[in-house]
Short mmCIF file of C-alpha atoms in Angstrom, two decimals:
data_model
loop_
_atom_site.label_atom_id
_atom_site.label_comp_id
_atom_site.label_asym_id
_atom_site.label_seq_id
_atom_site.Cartn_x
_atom_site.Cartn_y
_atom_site.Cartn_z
CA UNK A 1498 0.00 0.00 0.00
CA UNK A 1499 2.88 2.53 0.81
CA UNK A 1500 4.68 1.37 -2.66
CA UNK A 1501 0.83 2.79 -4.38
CA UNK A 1502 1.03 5.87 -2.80
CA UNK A 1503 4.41 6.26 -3.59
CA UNK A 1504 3.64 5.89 -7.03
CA UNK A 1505 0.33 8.25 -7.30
CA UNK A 1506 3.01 11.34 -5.19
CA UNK A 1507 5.74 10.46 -7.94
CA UNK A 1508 3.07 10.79 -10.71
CA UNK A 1509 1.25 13.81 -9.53
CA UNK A 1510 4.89 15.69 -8.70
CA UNK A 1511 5.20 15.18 -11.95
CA UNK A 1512 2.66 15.96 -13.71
CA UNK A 1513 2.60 19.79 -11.34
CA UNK A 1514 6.47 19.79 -12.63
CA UNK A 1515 5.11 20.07 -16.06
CA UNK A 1516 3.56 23.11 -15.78
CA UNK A 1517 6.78 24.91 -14.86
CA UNK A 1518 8.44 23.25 -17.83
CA UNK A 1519 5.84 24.27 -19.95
CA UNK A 1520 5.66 28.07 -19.04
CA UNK A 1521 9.78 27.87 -19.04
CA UNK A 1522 9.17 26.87 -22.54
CA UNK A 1523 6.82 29.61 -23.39
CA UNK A 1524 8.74 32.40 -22.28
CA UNK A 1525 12.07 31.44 -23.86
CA UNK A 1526 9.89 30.97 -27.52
CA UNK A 1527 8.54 34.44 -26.51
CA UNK A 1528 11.98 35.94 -26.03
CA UNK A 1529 13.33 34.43 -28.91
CA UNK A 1530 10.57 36.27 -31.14
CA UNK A 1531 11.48 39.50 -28.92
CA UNK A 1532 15.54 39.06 -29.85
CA UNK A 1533 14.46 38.47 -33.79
CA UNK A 1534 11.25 41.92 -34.07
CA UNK A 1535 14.32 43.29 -31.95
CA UNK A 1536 17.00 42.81 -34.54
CA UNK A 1537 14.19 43.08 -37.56
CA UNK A 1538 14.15 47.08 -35.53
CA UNK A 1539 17.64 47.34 -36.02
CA UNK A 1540 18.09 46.55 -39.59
CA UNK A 1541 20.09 49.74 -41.17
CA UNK A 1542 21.56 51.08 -38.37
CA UNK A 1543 25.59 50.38 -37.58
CA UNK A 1544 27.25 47.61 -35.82
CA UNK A 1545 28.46 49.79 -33.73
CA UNK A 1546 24.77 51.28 -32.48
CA UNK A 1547 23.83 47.48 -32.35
CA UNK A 1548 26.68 46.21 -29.58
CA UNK A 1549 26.01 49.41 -27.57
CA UNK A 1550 22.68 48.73 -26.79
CA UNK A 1551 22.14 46.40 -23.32
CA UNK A 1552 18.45 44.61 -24.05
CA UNK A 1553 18.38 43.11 -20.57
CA UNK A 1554 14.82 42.89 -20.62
CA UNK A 1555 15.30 40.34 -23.31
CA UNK A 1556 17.88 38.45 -21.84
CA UNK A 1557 16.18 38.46 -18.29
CA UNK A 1558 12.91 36.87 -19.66
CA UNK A 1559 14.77 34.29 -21.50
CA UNK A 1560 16.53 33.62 -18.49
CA UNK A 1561 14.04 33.02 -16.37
CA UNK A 1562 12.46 30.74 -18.61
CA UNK A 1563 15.77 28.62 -18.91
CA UNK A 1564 15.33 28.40 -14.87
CA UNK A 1565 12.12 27.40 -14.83
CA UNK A 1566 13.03 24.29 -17.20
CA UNK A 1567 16.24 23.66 -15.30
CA UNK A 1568 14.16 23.30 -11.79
CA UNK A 1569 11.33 21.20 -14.29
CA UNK A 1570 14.14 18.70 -15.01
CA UNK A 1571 15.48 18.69 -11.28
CA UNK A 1572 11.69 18.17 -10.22
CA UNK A 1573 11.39 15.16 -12.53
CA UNK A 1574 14.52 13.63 -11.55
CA UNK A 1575 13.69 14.11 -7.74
CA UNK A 1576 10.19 12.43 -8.24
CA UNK A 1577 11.42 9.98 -10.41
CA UNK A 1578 14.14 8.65 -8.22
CA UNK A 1579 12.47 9.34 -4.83
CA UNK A 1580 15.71 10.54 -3.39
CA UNK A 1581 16.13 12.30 0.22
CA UNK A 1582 18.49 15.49 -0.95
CA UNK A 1583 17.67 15.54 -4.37
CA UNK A 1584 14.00 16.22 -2.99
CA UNK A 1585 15.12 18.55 0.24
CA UNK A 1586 16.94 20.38 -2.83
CA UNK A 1587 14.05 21.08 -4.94
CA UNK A 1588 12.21 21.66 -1.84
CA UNK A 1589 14.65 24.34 -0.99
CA UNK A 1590 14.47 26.08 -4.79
CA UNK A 1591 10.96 25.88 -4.88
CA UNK A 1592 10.73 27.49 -1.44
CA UNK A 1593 12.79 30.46 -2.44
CA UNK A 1594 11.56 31.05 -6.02
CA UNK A 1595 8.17 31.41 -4.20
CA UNK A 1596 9.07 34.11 -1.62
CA UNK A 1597 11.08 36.00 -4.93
CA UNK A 1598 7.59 36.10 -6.64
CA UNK A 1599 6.12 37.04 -3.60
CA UNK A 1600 8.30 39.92 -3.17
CA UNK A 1601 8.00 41.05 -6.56
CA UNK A 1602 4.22 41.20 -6.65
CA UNK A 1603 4.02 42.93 -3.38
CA UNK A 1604 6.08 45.67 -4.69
CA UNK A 1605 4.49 45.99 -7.65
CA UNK A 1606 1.28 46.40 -6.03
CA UNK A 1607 2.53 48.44 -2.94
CA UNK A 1608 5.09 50.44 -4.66
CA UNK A 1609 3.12 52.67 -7.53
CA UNK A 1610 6.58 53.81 -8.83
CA UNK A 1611 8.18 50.72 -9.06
CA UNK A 1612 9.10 51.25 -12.51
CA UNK A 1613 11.38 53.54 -11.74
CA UNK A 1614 13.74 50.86 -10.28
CA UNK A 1615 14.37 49.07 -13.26
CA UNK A 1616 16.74 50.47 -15.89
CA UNK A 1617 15.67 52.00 -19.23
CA UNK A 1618 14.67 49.32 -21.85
CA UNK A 1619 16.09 50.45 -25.16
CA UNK A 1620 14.57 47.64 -27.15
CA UNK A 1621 11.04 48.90 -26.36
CA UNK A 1622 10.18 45.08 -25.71
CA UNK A 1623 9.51 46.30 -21.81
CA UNK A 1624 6.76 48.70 -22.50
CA UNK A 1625 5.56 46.53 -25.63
CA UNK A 1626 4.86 43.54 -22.89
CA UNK A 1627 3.23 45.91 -20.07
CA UNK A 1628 0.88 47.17 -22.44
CA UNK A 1629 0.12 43.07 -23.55
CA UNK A 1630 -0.37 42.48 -20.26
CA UNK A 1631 -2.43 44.96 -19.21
CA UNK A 1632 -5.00 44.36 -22.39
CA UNK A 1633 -5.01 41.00 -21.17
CA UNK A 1634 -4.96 41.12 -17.47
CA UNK A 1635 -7.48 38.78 -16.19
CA UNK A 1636 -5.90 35.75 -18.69
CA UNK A 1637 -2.46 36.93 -16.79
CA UNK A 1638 -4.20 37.17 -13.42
CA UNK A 1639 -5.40 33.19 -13.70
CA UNK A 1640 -2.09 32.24 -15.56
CA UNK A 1641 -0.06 33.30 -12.23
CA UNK A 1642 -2.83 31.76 -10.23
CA UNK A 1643 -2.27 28.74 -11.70
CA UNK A 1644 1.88 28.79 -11.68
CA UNK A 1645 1.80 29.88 -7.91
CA UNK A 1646 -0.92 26.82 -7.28
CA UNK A 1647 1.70 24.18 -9.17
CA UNK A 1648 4.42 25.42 -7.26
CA UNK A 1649 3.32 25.29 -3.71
CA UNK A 1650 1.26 21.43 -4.78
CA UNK A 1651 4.69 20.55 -6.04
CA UNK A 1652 6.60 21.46 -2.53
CA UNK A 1653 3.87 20.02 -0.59
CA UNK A 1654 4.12 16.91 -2.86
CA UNK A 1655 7.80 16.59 -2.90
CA UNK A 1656 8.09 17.19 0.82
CA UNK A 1657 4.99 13.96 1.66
CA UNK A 1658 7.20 11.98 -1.22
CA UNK A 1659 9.96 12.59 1.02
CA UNK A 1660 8.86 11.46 3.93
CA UNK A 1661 7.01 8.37 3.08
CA UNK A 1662 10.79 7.37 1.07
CA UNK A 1663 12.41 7.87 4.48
CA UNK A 1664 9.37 5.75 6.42
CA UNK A 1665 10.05 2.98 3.42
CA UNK A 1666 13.79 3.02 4.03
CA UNK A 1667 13.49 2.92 7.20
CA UNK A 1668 11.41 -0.16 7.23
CA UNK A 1669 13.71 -1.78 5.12
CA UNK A 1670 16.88 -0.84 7.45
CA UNK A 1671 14.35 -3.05 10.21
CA UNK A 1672 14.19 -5.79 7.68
CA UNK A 1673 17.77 -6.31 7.51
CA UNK A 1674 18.18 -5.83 10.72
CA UNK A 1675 15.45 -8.32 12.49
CA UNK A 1676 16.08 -11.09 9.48
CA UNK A 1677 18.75 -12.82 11.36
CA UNK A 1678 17.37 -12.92 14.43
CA UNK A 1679 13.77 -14.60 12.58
CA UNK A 1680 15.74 -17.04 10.50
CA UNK A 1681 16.51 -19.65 12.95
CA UNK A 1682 12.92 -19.81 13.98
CA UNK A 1683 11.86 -20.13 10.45
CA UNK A 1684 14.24 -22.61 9.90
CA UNK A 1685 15.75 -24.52 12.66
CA UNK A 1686 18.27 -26.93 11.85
CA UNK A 1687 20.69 -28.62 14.05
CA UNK A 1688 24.51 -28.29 12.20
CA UNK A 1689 26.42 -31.96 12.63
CA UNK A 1690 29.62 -31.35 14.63
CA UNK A 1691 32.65 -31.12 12.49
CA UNK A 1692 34.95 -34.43 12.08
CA UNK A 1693 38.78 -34.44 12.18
CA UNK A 1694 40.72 -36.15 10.77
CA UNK A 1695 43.98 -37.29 12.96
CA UNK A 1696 45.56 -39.89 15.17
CA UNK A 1697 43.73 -41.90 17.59
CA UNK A 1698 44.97 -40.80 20.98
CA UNK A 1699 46.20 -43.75 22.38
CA UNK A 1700 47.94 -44.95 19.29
CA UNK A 1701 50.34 -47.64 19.68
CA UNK A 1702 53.74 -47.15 19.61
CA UNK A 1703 56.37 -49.47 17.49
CA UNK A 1704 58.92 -51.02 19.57
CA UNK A 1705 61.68 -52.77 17.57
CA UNK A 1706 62.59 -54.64 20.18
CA UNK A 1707 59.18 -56.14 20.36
CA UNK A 1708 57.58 -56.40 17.18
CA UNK A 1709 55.08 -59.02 17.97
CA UNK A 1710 53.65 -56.83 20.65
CA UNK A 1711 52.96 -53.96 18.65
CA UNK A 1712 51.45 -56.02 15.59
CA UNK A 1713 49.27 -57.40 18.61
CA UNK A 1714 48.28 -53.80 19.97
CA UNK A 1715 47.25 -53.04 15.98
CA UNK A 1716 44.88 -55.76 15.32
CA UNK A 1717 43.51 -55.63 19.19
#
């Protein structure tokens, strides 16, 4: 029964992994369109021009979409193999990407000029996206819902997972432990003393001063 519900936490972790690899996905497809209307922007100005301007906004959503399929692929390997750190270490990611989304969202919502704090975008990509957003804001609203939701079922998840492995294990360890002690009342058998192999203790001893004596001891 504990090796089913093993199974159903390994299958579930999963399947809330996805969704992190799936948005991960997204957003580096998205920034990969950015990069190429980006350079499509650029077309007929120098190189020069080109290499001076920093599009971090780019390069920060593509990166966060390569972390989000990075901690997808540690998620599946920790559910997949069931393993103590590897799930105390996606645990501990998933732990702290949740409080950095939780302080980003309270300060954009308590901080009205939190804009300010971020560096000028000079791909335009920035205000391009805010505006997207905000046209589509209760699609965005449910989207993070629905990420926030799959990441806190996937700590929860890994951290039950994690402590039924240990329980399991720990049975196990018992197992091994107790098996010799139940074996010889399973099995009881008597071992036959071992034989040597050597000279009888009182052998006789040849006297060649009186053979016949000792040829008498032998056959006697």
């Amino acid at each position: 029964m504990e090796r089913i519900a093993i199974t159903c936490l390994q299958s579930f972790l999963k399947a809330l992994n996805l969704i992190m690899g799936i948005v991960g996905i997204s957003m580096i497809l998205y920034g990969i369109w950015m990069i190429r209307v980006w350079q499509r922007d650029m077309e007929g100005q120098s190189f020069d021009d080109f290499c001076s301007i920093n599009p971090w906004f780019i390069c920060s959503f593509i990166g966060i979409g390569v972390t989000f399929c990075l901690i997808t692929c540690l998620g599946h390997i920790a559910a997949a193999s069931a393993n103590g750190f590897c799930l105390s270490f996606y645990m501990l990611i998933t732990c702290l990407l949740l409080l950095l989304e939780t302080a980003i969202a309270a300060d954009i919502q308590l901080n009205s000029e939190w804009e300010k704090d971020l560096p000028d975008d000079p791909t335009g990509r920035f205000h391009d996206f805010k505006k997207f957003v905000k046209s589509n804001f209760d699609i965005f609203k449910w989207i993070g819902i629905w990420i926030i939701s799959a990441q806190v079922s996937s700590a929860l998840l890994a951290m039950a997972l994690r402590a039924l492995g240990s329980n399991q294990g720990y049975s196990y360890d018992n197992d091994g432990e107790f098996l010799s002690d139940r074996l010889p009342l399973i099995n009881h058998q008597v071992q036959a003393p071992a034989y040597v192999i050597g000279d009888p203790p009182f052998a006789a001893k040849y006297d060649p001063v009186k053979p016949t004596a000792y040829a008498w001891n032998t056959n006697k």
